[in-house]
mmCIF file of C-alpha atoms in Angstrom:
data_model
loop_
_atom_site.group_PDB
_atom_site.id
_atom_site.type_symbol
_atom_site.label_atom_id
_atom_site.label_comp_id
_atom_site.label_asym_id
_atom_site.label_seq_id
_atom_site.Cartn_x
_atom_site.Cartn_y
_atom_site.Cartn_z
ATOM 1 C CA MET V 19 47.572 78.769 116.616
ATOM 2 C CA ARG V 20 50.293 80.816 114.968
ATOM 3 C CA ASP V 21 53.033 79.330 117.168
ATOM 4 C CA ILE V 22 52.436 75.753 115.952
ATOM 5 C CA PRO V 23 54.937 74.858 113.177
ATOM 6 C CA LEU V 24 53.480 74.435 109.709
ATOM 7 C CA ALA V 25 53.125 70.920 108.344
ATOM 8 C CA ILE V 26 55.740 69.970 105.721
ATOM 9 C CA ASN V 27 55.679 67.148 103.219
ATOM 10 C CA PRO V 28 58.951 65.292 104.001
ATOM 11 C CA LYS V 29 59.253 64.318 100.329
ATOM 12 C CA SER V 30 58.944 67.894 99.081
ATOM 13 C CA HIS V 31 61.766 69.187 96.884
ATOM 14 C CA ARG V 32 60.802 72.854 97.295
ATOM 15 C CA PHE V 33 63.707 74.955 98.545
ATOM 16 C CA ILE V 34 61.747 76.581 101.385
ATOM 17 C CA ASP V 35 60.318 73.242 102.571
ATOM 18 C CA GLN V 36 63.780 71.675 102.629
ATOM 19 C CA LEU V 37 65.131 74.713 104.494
ATOM 20 C CA ARG V 38 62.329 74.433 107.082
ATOM 21 C CA MET V 39 63.128 70.746 107.646
ATOM 22 C CA PHE V 40 66.835 71.555 108.028
ATOM 23 C CA ILE V 41 66.108 74.299 110.584
ATOM 24 C CA ARG V 42 63.926 71.926 112.615
ATOM 25 C CA ALA V 43 66.651 69.281 112.498
ATOM 26 C CA GLN V 44 68.917 71.852 114.196
ATOM 27 C CA ASN V 45 66.335 72.143 117.030
ATOM 28 C CA LEU V 46 65.997 75.901 116.539
ATOM 29 C CA ALA V 47 62.964 77.718 117.934
ATOM 30 C CA TYR V 48 59.951 78.079 115.654
ATOM 31 C CA SER V 49 60.251 81.862 115.999
ATOM 32 C CA THR V 50 63.794 81.575 114.606
ATOM 33 C CA GLU V 51 62.488 79.458 111.744
ATOM 34 C CA LYS V 52 59.904 82.088 110.837
ATOM 35 C CA THR V 53 62.525 84.849 111.026
ATOM 36 C CA TYR V 54 65.022 83.020 108.798
ATOM 37 C CA ILE V 55 62.355 82.028 106.280
ATOM 38 C CA GLY V 56 61.059 85.595 106.168
ATOM 39 C CA TRP V 57 64.503 87.052 105.428
ATOM 40 C CA ILE V 58 65.481 84.484 102.791
ATOM 41 C CA LEU V 59 62.163 85.033 100.972
ATOM 42 C CA ASP V 60 62.704 88.796 101.042
ATOM 43 C CA PHE V 61 66.253 88.273 99.748
ATOM 44 C CA ILE V 62 65.022 86.059 96.873
ATOM 45 C CA ARG V 63 62.366 88.618 95.898
ATOM 46 C CA PHE V 64 64.974 91.404 95.963
ATOM 47 C CA GLN V 65 67.123 89.384 93.565
ATOM 48 C CA ASN V 66 64.202 88.935 91.134
ATOM 49 C CA LEU V 67 63.426 85.343 92.207
ATOM 50 C CA LYS V 68 66.900 83.949 91.474
ATOM 51 C CA HIS V 69 67.479 80.614 93.179
ATOM 52 C CA PRO V 70 69.887 80.799 96.160
ATOM 53 C CA ASN V 71 71.978 78.072 94.519
ATOM 54 C CA ASP V 72 72.813 80.620 91.821
ATOM 55 C CA MET V 73 73.755 83.393 94.246
ATOM 56 C CA GLY V 74 76.534 84.133 96.699
ATOM 57 C CA ARG V 75 78.621 86.847 98.361
ATOM 58 C CA GLU V 76 77.936 89.547 95.748
ATOM 59 C CA GLU V 77 74.154 89.187 95.982
ATOM 60 C CA ILE V 78 74.264 89.140 99.787
ATOM 61 C CA GLU V 79 76.272 92.370 99.873
ATOM 62 C CA GLN V 80 73.854 94.013 97.406
ATOM 63 C CA TYR V 81 70.948 93.095 99.658
ATOM 64 C CA LEU V 82 72.638 94.348 102.841
ATOM 65 C CA ASN V 83 73.386 97.671 101.129
ATOM 66 C CA PHE V 84 69.744 97.886 100.042
ATOM 67 C CA LEU V 85 68.565 97.372 103.635
ATOM 68 C CA SER V 86 70.844 100.163 104.849
ATOM 69 C CA VAL V 87 70.572 102.768 102.061
ATOM 70 C CA GLN V 88 67.045 102.361 100.707
ATOM 71 C CA ARG V 89 65.031 100.618 103.396
ATOM 72 C CA HIS V 90 66.773 102.547 106.218
ATOM 73 C CA CYS V 91 66.793 99.539 108.551
ATOM 74 C CA THR V 92 68.373 99.703 111.978
ATOM 75 C CA LYS V 93 71.734 98.100 112.590
ATOM 76 C CA SER V 94 70.147 95.269 114.573
ATOM 77 C CA THR V 95 67.665 94.544 111.762
ATOM 78 C CA GLN V 96 70.467 94.451 109.205
ATOM 79 C CA ARG V 97 72.429 92.110 111.475
ATOM 80 C CA THR V 98 69.427 89.793 111.829
ATOM 81 C CA ALA V 99 69.116 89.604 108.041
ATOM 82 C CA LEU V 100 72.835 88.867 107.743
ATOM 83 C CA ASN V 101 72.622 86.095 110.364
ATOM 84 C CA ALA V 102 69.734 84.496 108.471
ATOM 85 C CA LEU V 103 71.577 84.589 105.140
ATOM 86 C CA VAL V 104 74.826 83.282 106.627
ATOM 87 C CA PHE V 105 72.894 80.377 108.168
ATOM 88 C CA VAL V 106 71.261 79.516 104.840
ATOM 89 C CA PHE V 107 74.405 79.769 102.699
ATOM 90 C CA SER V 108 77.054 78.416 105.066
ATOM 91 C CA LYS V 109 75.075 75.692 106.858
ATOM 92 C CA PHE V 110 72.128 74.732 104.669
ATOM 93 C CA LEU V 111 73.812 75.185 101.268
ATOM 94 C CA LYS V 112 77.189 74.139 102.760
ATOM 95 C CA ARG V 113 79.209 77.015 101.276
ATOM 96 C CA GLY V 114 81.557 76.951 104.272
ATOM 97 C CA ASP V 115 83.064 80.077 105.837
ATOM 98 C CA LEU V 116 81.832 83.065 103.843
ATOM 99 C CA GLY V 117 84.439 85.407 105.349
ATOM 100 C CA ARG V 118 83.886 89.129 105.888
ATOM 101 C CA PHE V 119 81.288 90.996 103.855
ATOM 102 C CA ASP V 120 81.882 94.424 102.349
ATOM 103 C CA TYR V 121 78.653 96.410 102.801
ATOM 104 C CA ILE V 122 77.347 99.729 104.111
ATOM 105 C CA SER V 123 76.513 99.323 107.769
ATOM 106 C CA ALA V 124 73.150 100.714 108.864
ATOM 107 C CA LYS V 125 73.538 103.982 110.764
ATOM 108 C CA ARG V 126 70.061 104.646 112.079
ATOM 109 C CA PRO V 127 70.299 104.427 115.879
ATOM 110 C CA PRO V 128 67.833 102.269 117.807
ATOM 111 C CA LYS V 129 64.708 104.077 118.984
ATOM 112 C CA ILE V 130 64.282 104.923 122.633
ATOM 113 C CA PRO V 131 61.377 102.743 123.806
ATOM 114 C CA THR V 132 58.010 104.173 124.757
ATOM 115 C CA VAL V 133 57.433 103.714 128.480
ATOM 116 C CA PHE V 134 54.425 104.106 130.754
ATOM 117 C CA SER V 135 54.840 106.007 133.993
ATOM 118 C CA HIS V 136 53.703 103.908 136.960
ATOM 119 C CA HIS V 137 50.496 105.951 137.100
ATOM 120 C CA GLU V 138 49.836 105.402 133.381
ATOM 121 C CA ALA V 139 50.458 101.650 133.655
ATOM 122 C CA LEU V 140 47.922 101.378 136.476
ATOM 123 C CA LEU V 141 45.410 103.471 134.511
ATOM 124 C CA VAL V 142 45.582 101.071 131.565
ATOM 125 C CA ILE V 143 45.415 97.993 133.814
ATOM 126 C CA ASN V 144 42.362 99.341 135.644
ATOM 127 C CA HIS V 145 40.517 99.763 132.349
ATOM 128 C CA LEU V 146 40.776 95.995 131.844
ATOM 129 C CA GLU V 147 38.731 93.272 133.498
ATOM 130 C CA GLY V 148 39.057 89.608 134.424
ATOM 131 C CA LYS V 149 41.794 87.589 132.781
ATOM 132 C CA PHE V 150 42.810 90.511 130.563
ATOM 133 C CA LYS V 151 43.581 92.607 133.640
ATOM 134 C CA LEU V 152 45.625 89.740 135.083
ATOM 135 C CA MET V 153 47.562 89.372 131.821
ATOM 136 C CA ALA V 154 48.437 93.083 131.740
ATOM 137 C CA GLN V 155 49.498 92.925 135.404
ATOM 138 C CA LEU V 156 51.768 89.989 134.587
ATOM 139 C CA MET V 157 53.420 91.795 131.676
ATOM 140 C CA TYR V 158 54.019 94.898 133.790
ATOM 141 C CA GLY V 159 55.057 92.893 136.841
ATOM 142 C CA THR V 160 57.368 90.367 135.131
ATOM 143 C CA GLY V 161 58.589 91.833 131.823
ATOM 144 C CA LEU V 162 57.066 89.009 129.787
ATOM 145 C CA ARG V 163 56.579 89.449 126.052
ATOM 146 C CA ILE V 164 52.968 88.961 124.962
ATOM 147 C CA SER V 165 53.903 85.712 123.162
ATOM 148 C CA GLU V 166 55.702 84.394 126.262
ATOM 149 C CA LEU V 167 52.730 85.266 128.455
ATOM 150 C CA LEU V 168 50.242 83.421 126.252
ATOM 151 C CA ARG V 169 52.447 80.317 126.025
ATOM 152 C CA LEU V 170 52.603 79.962 129.826
ATOM 153 C CA ARG V 171 51.373 76.622 131.116
ATOM 154 C CA ILE V 172 50.159 75.883 134.638
ATOM 155 C CA LYS V 173 53.373 74.026 135.472
ATOM 156 C CA ASP V 174 55.419 77.164 134.708
ATOM 157 C CA ILE V 175 54.009 79.006 137.745
ATOM 158 C CA ASP V 176 56.040 78.151 140.842
ATOM 159 C CA PHE V 177 54.263 79.572 143.894
ATOM 160 C CA GLU V 178 56.760 78.099 146.368
ATOM 161 C CA MET V 179 59.867 79.543 144.691
ATOM 162 C CA ASN V 180 58.077 82.770 143.728
ATOM 163 C CA ASN V 181 59.077 82.595 140.091
ATOM 164 C CA ILE V 182 57.748 82.016 136.594
ATOM 165 C CA VAL V 183 59.613 79.832 134.111
ATOM 166 C CA VAL V 184 59.619 81.201 130.560
ATOM 167 C CA ARG V 185 60.020 78.373 128.046
ATOM 168 C CA SER V 186 61.569 78.947 124.606
ATOM 169 C CA GLY V 187 61.667 82.710 124.775
ATOM 170 C CA LYS V 188 63.303 84.849 122.112
ATOM 171 C CA GLY V 189 66.222 82.928 120.631
ATOM 172 C CA GLY V 190 64.762 79.661 121.919
ATOM 173 C CA LYS V 191 66.134 80.256 125.432
ATOM 174 C CA ASP V 192 64.501 79.396 128.757
ATOM 175 C CA ARG V 193 64.728 81.837 131.640
ATOM 176 C CA ILE V 194 63.239 82.556 135.066
ATOM 177 C CA THR V 195 61.487 85.771 136.010
ATOM 178 C CA LEU V 196 59.863 86.829 139.257
ATOM 179 C CA LEU V 197 56.318 86.063 140.403
ATOM 180 C CA PRO V 198 54.647 89.173 141.907
ATOM 181 C CA SER V 199 53.287 88.247 145.334
ATOM 182 C CA VAL V 200 50.230 90.485 144.881
ATOM 183 C CA LEU V 201 49.087 88.353 141.945
ATOM 184 C CA LYS V 202 49.285 84.943 143.660
ATOM 185 C CA LYS V 203 45.646 84.814 144.730
ATOM 186 C CA THR V 204 44.379 85.890 141.294
ATOM 187 C CA LEU V 205 46.675 83.393 139.566
ATOM 188 C CA LYS V 206 45.395 80.555 141.764
ATOM 189 C CA ASP V 207 41.825 81.562 140.891
ATOM 190 C CA GLN V 208 42.756 81.512 137.198
ATOM 191 C CA ILE V 209 44.239 78.016 137.561
ATOM 192 C CA ASP V 210 41.006 76.865 139.225
ATOM 193 C CA LEU V 211 39.053 78.187 136.222
ATOM 194 C CA VAL V 212 41.390 76.365 133.822
ATOM 195 C CA ALA V 213 41.010 73.162 135.859
ATOM 196 C CA ALA V 214 37.213 73.342 135.622
ATOM 197 C CA LEU V 215 37.359 74.034 131.879
ATOM 198 C CA HIS V 216 39.823 71.186 131.365
ATOM 199 C CA LYS V 217 37.580 68.783 133.273
ATOM 200 C CA GLN V 218 34.660 69.751 131.040
ATOM 201 C CA ASP V 219 36.808 69.276 127.919
ATOM 202 C CA LEU V 220 37.777 65.776 129.082
ATOM 203 C CA ASN V 221 34.125 64.927 129.656
ATOM 204 C CA ASP V 222 33.359 66.158 126.132
ATOM 205 C CA GLY V 223 36.015 63.907 124.607
ATOM 206 C CA TYR V 224 38.710 66.557 124.186
ATOM 207 C CA GLY V 225 41.215 67.785 126.812
ATOM 208 C CA GLU V 226 44.466 67.401 124.866
ATOM 209 C CA VAL V 227 46.853 70.343 124.476
ATOM 210 C CA TYR V 228 49.576 70.909 121.886
ATOM 211 C CA LEU V 229 53.117 69.999 123.007
ATOM 212 C CA PRO V 230 56.156 71.195 121.024
ATOM 213 C CA ASN V 231 59.307 69.373 119.912
ATOM 214 C CA ALA V 232 57.864 65.833 119.945
ATOM 215 C CA LEU V 233 57.211 66.019 123.699
ATOM 216 C CA ALA V 234 53.861 64.316 123.136
ATOM 217 C CA LYS V 235 55.704 61.184 121.952
ATOM 218 C CA LYS V 236 58.119 61.288 124.878
ATOM 219 C CA TYR V 237 55.339 61.881 127.430
ATOM 220 C CA PRO V 238 52.187 60.379 125.857
ATOM 221 C CA SER V 239 49.937 61.155 128.837
ATOM 222 C CA ALA V 240 51.151 64.757 129.260
ATOM 223 C CA PRO V 241 48.806 66.433 126.725
ATOM 224 C CA ARG V 242 45.804 65.504 128.897
ATOM 225 C CA GLN V 243 47.351 66.490 132.230
ATOM 226 C CA LEU V 244 46.297 69.722 133.936
ATOM 227 C CA ALA V 245 49.914 70.807 134.489
ATOM 228 C CA TRP V 246 50.486 71.123 130.732
ATOM 229 C CA GLN V 247 47.338 73.146 130.010
ATOM 230 C CA PHE V 248 47.773 76.775 128.978
ATOM 231 C CA LEU V 249 47.282 79.321 131.755
ATOM 232 C CA PHE V 250 45.168 81.460 129.432
ATOM 233 C CA PRO V 251 43.269 79.048 127.175
ATOM 234 C CA SER V 252 41.250 79.978 124.125
ATOM 235 C CA GLY V 253 37.496 80.260 124.461
ATOM 236 C CA SER V 254 36.930 77.561 121.855
ATOM 237 C CA ILE V 255 38.249 74.232 120.613
ATOM 238 C CA SER V 256 40.204 74.458 117.339
ATOM 239 C CA GLU V 257 41.663 71.998 114.869
ATOM 240 C CA ASP V 258 45.429 71.480 114.663
ATOM 241 C CA PRO V 259 46.340 72.382 111.038
ATOM 242 C CA ARG V 260 48.931 69.596 110.879
ATOM 243 C CA SER V 261 47.347 66.616 112.600
ATOM 244 C CA GLY V 262 43.644 67.490 112.412
ATOM 245 C CA ILE V 263 43.321 66.831 116.164
ATOM 246 C CA LYS V 264 40.827 69.113 117.919
ATOM 247 C CA ARG V 265 42.411 70.839 120.898
ATOM 248 C CA ARG V 266 42.057 73.907 123.096
ATOM 249 C CA HIS V 267 45.009 76.177 122.319
ATOM 250 C CA HIS V 268 45.963 79.355 124.172
ATOM 251 C CA LEU V 269 44.228 82.693 123.672
ATOM 252 C CA ASP V 270 45.160 84.365 120.395
ATOM 253 C CA GLN V 271 47.648 87.208 120.676
ATOM 254 C CA SER V 272 45.481 89.591 118.658
ATOM 255 C CA VAL V 273 42.624 89.353 121.193
ATOM 256 C CA LEU V 274 44.770 90.589 124.095
ATOM 257 C CA ALA V 275 46.527 93.219 121.959
ATOM 258 C CA LYS V 276 43.155 94.662 120.905
ATOM 259 C CA LYS V 277 41.928 94.831 124.520
ATOM 260 C CA ILE V 278 45.080 96.670 125.612
ATOM 261 C CA ARG V 279 44.889 99.168 122.731
ATOM 262 C CA SER V 280 41.322 99.935 123.761
ATOM 263 C CA ALA V 281 42.377 100.389 127.417
ATOM 264 C CA ILE V 282 45.156 102.793 126.349
ATOM 265 C CA ARG V 283 42.647 104.905 124.408
ATOM 266 C CA MET V 284 40.257 105.000 127.376
ATOM 267 C CA SER V 285 43.137 106.104 129.615
ATOM 268 C CA ASN V 286 43.732 109.149 127.365
ATOM 269 C CA ILE V 287 47.399 108.268 127.001
ATOM 270 C CA HIS V 288 48.719 109.915 123.857
ATOM 271 C CA LYS V 289 51.797 107.779 123.305
ATOM 272 C CA LYS V 290 52.597 105.227 120.633
ATOM 273 C CA ALA V 291 51.988 102.462 123.155
ATOM 274 C CA SER V 292 50.981 98.809 122.937
ATOM 275 C CA SER V 293 51.096 95.628 125.001
ATOM 276 C CA HIS V 294 54.897 95.623 124.600
ATOM 277 C CA THR V 295 55.071 98.965 126.444
ATOM 278 C CA PHE V 296 54.413 97.055 129.692
ATOM 279 C CA ARG V 297 57.661 95.130 129.124
ATOM 280 C CA HIS V 298 59.597 98.359 128.518
ATOM 281 C CA SER V 299 58.012 99.850 131.640
ATOM 282 C CA PHE V 300 59.004 96.838 133.764
ATOM 283 C CA ALA V 301 62.684 97.252 132.868
ATOM 284 C CA THR V 302 62.568 101.019 133.369
ATOM 285 C CA ARG V 303 60.977 100.721 136.841
ATOM 286 C CA LEU V 304 63.705 98.285 137.966
ATOM 287 C CA LEU V 305 66.499 100.578 136.777
ATOM 288 C CA GLU V 306 64.808 103.594 138.385
ATOM 289 C CA ASN V 307 64.858 101.619 141.646
ATOM 290 C CA ASN V 308 68.611 101.038 141.246
ATOM 291 C CA TYR V 309 68.550 97.318 140.507
ATOM 292 C CA CYS V 310 71.742 95.995 138.916
ATOM 293 C CA ILE V 311 71.585 96.183 135.111
ATOM 294 C CA ARG V 312 72.826 92.571 134.880
ATOM 295 C CA THR V 313 69.860 91.446 136.977
ATOM 296 C CA VAL V 314 67.492 93.345 134.706
ATOM 297 C CA GLN V 315 69.212 91.791 131.673
ATOM 298 C CA GLU V 316 68.593 88.270 133.032
ATOM 299 C CA LEU V 317 64.962 88.959 133.895
ATOM 300 C CA MET V 318 64.343 90.433 130.430
ATOM 301 C CA GLY V 319 66.141 87.580 128.663
ATOM 302 C CA HIS V 320 68.490 89.867 126.717
ATOM 303 C CA SER V 321 71.516 88.076 125.288
ATOM 304 C CA ASP V 322 73.521 91.325 125.209
ATOM 305 C CA VAL V 323 73.594 93.908 127.998
ATOM 306 C CA THR V 324 73.700 96.704 125.407
ATOM 307 C CA THR V 325 70.061 95.878 124.635
ATOM 308 C CA THR V 326 69.193 96.463 128.284
ATOM 309 C CA GLU V 327 71.226 99.671 128.409
ATOM 310 C CA ILE V 328 68.753 101.419 126.088
ATOM 311 C CA TYR V 329 66.445 101.748 129.118
ATOM 312 C CA THR V 330 69.056 103.817 130.951
ATOM 313 C CA HIS V 331 68.382 106.580 128.405
ATOM 314 C CA VAL V 332 64.779 106.658 129.642
ATOM 315 C CA THR V 333 65.626 106.676 133.354
ATOM 316 C CA LYS V 334 67.986 109.641 132.904
ATOM 317 C CA GLN V 335 65.069 111.851 131.921
ATOM 318 C CA GLY V 336 62.673 113.770 134.190
ATOM 319 C CA LYS V 337 62.772 113.279 137.953
ATOM 320 C CA ALA V 338 65.483 110.586 137.776
ATOM 321 C CA GLY V 339 68.051 112.808 136.050
ATOM 322 C CA VAL V 340 68.993 116.355 135.143
ATOM 323 C CA LYS V 341 66.629 119.225 135.941
ATOM 324 C CA SER V 342 65.705 121.808 133.339
ATOM 325 C CA PRO V 343 67.036 125.325 133.990
ATOM 326 C CA VAL V 344 63.455 126.672 134.088
ATOM 327 C CA ASP V 345 62.720 124.266 136.961
ATOM 328 C CA LEU V 346 65.538 125.616 139.107
#
């Protein structure tokens, strides 16, 4: 239940608790909250536990230089840290416009992503069974992140329009991706299994599901409706850490990740691959098949096309690009 926001005492005077409440008041995604909290805590530790009220531009620049020179972070990581600190100081602490910072920009280029060939992707998928095989097929066939996949609810699958709605993806944005036709039958079977499990939960006195952003108050009957149930529910009922209500959440991310790592080993694929490699492979296959990069950007949910362009470096290799002189 790692995607359920932590409970906060509204009367707490702790800096981090007040910052969490402020972030939630801005209606930012919980993933954004965790990112900002993580960076501000790292910043405070770097400055020997000084309170942010006693720090400013100089300390921020010191930290950004540390990330570049000593931690060797990528440019995007350094930028994420900067965004988090600017949010905390300019908006939460109300320091106003902080102006331009003088710091050493990270130089390490972004890594070229690890990608499965189509044959390798199918090998891994075929070493999985049941719902785990379906989940891997969905990641490879839609470009979903593992967290987005596990948060899917039955209502997000639109068989008539042939699409899948991704709610609150990275950056808190919604988007639409495609629904592979070959998976329709299996998905309908999975929904039937969820419906039977949900019916049993209702008979046992449970049947509610967690709804984010106070939706449960707006739609009081929704938590018990089939449409709102997770597409890949957990195998057991668990207790909500905030309310104490016993619910069936979605499958834990670590369970699927472990299954996929095992399938990669059994496939004898000697790459630094993981569940996220399916997402990289999805984008690469589309570009290899000459789909417009803007279309791929939208399906992937990238806010900047330069993020999508990294996959063009992969497609230029091997059979899709230049031939080695020894092959001529």
